[in-house]
Amino acid sequence: MENIYCPRTEKVISVWDALAEFQNELHPERLDRIVESDHDIMEAMGLDGNIADFDKLLESVDVGQLSSSKDVPVRTFLPHKVCSRPKPAETPAKAARFNCVQRVTARKSVKDQRNIDVKLRYNRHKYMERKQDLETRKDLTPFREMVLVVRFYEPFKYKAGRRLGHPKFSQEYYVLSSQYLTELKDKIFCHCDAGPFYEISGDRTAEPTEKPPKSGFFFVHDTFYNDLRDDANHDYSGVIRKWADRQSLIGELKTARMEETRFGDLKFRLGYPQMYQHQGNCEHLFVISDCRLLAATDILTRSRYPWLNSYGFSRDVPCNICGHCQAQYIVQNSTRHIFDPAYICENCLETYHYTEDGKKIGDFELHRYTLTMVRTDEDADSEEASTSQ
């Protein structure tokens, strides 16, 4: 695949090898353990018991000595807030007649608007707050695990040689190297999982009699990791691998079981797009943006992982008829709409496509449109509280 989409970084990270490399660097020659406290540093430097010399050493390497009164003050960056700036001085009328001044003014206005648009993008994201009361049991040891940051994007339309959309951020998770891939798959939100979406124009209250298998795979580097926990699950990668065998630019593609693979077994490039596919043809691009040691400032409770760090707000789809209410149904193959498919609300569906006695007007196909919200830890906590009551 890398022959088709060339990577920007050459290094392929092996998580277990990276963990071993980090731990070797964290073991000084005089210690048989990882440095975790000032006492360990003193022992590694041969200053065990000599607190005065150690305090002098800390004072000599204090980064506060690098500060100067001439330093430019640094303001705290808040990406979700548009900072208000003082109003600039007005350009004199005589100076505004010059072409050079007009060009500078035009460039500045365009730049300011672009900066505002970039900052407004963060308004569509929400960062989760850590609940300290849920982290009382700390069963993880810092520097003994690797933390991977995985960012997922919404599906988008694409045709060969023509892009009809662009990936939009969906959600970001922190996972541990010792966790299985299935633990993350069960946490990922997608409204397609609320399906299947059968044709219900004859009976809108009909509920599906059976749930579909939760098939899916992660494609990372050169391997398909299929979810085969259920005997009814399908191997979506089979058709892709048969197609790839006939292509000259695509190398050998491997397969593995998702439920038997830990994140520590993965090999990947940071920032290189990977694929998550489920529910038939619902495809999500995702990237592993960071791979680092578990620090003392991280969440040290294993049950909190995979940790949903942030997610993007889903877009509301307005009704194509009234334009006021949120769409609840999708109408296809109807001669009464200028859009196909058309997104309409409950009220417009009843008044435009059905008679008063509930009979269909014309021929059309109807599917339910579900826009489920992301399930957060706060939702799970509230459900547990209500169940216990």
XYZ file of N, CA and C in Angstrom, residues 132 134-140 176 294 298-305:
54
model
N -11.439 12.436 39.049
C -10.478 11.904 40.001
C -11.099 10.854 40.918
N -13.004 8.527 40.155
C -13.044 7.226 39.490
C -11.645 6.642 39.311
N -10.624 7.321 39.819
C -9.252 6.862 39.668
C -8.618 6.550 41.017
N -9.461 6.160 41.974
C -8.937 5.861 43.309
C -8.088 4.593 43.292
N -8.471 3.620 42.482
C -7.706 2.378 42.383
C -6.689 2.511 41.253
N -5.454 2.744 41.615
C -4.400 2.930 40.617
C -3.613 1.634 40.488
N -3.975 0.827 39.487
C -3.349 -0.468 39.289
C -2.366 -0.479 38.117
N -1.997 0.700 37.606
C -1.001 0.797 36.554
C 0.253 1.470 37.096
N -3.875 1.376 25.874
C -2.664 0.804 26.433
C -2.105 -0.267 25.506
N 3.705 5.417 29.418
C 2.703 5.843 30.390
C 3.394 6.653 31.476
N -0.610 10.506 33.769
C -1.700 9.878 33.027
C -2.669 9.195 33.980
N -3.775 8.739 33.450
C -4.723 7.953 34.226
C -4.090 6.600 34.529
N -4.019 6.245 35.793
C -3.355 5.018 36.223
C -4.343 3.941 36.645
N -5.580 4.063 36.184
C -6.607 3.056 36.445
C -6.892 2.315 35.142
N -6.605 1.027 35.098
C -6.709 0.260 33.860
C -8.132 0.237 33.303
N -9.126 0.182 34.182
C -10.506 0.077 33.723
C -10.973 1.324 32.964
N -10.235 2.422 33.062
C -10.629 3.652 32.374
C -10.202 3.661 30.913
N -9.412 2.691 30.505
C -8.949 2.617 29.123
C -9.764 1.582 28.355
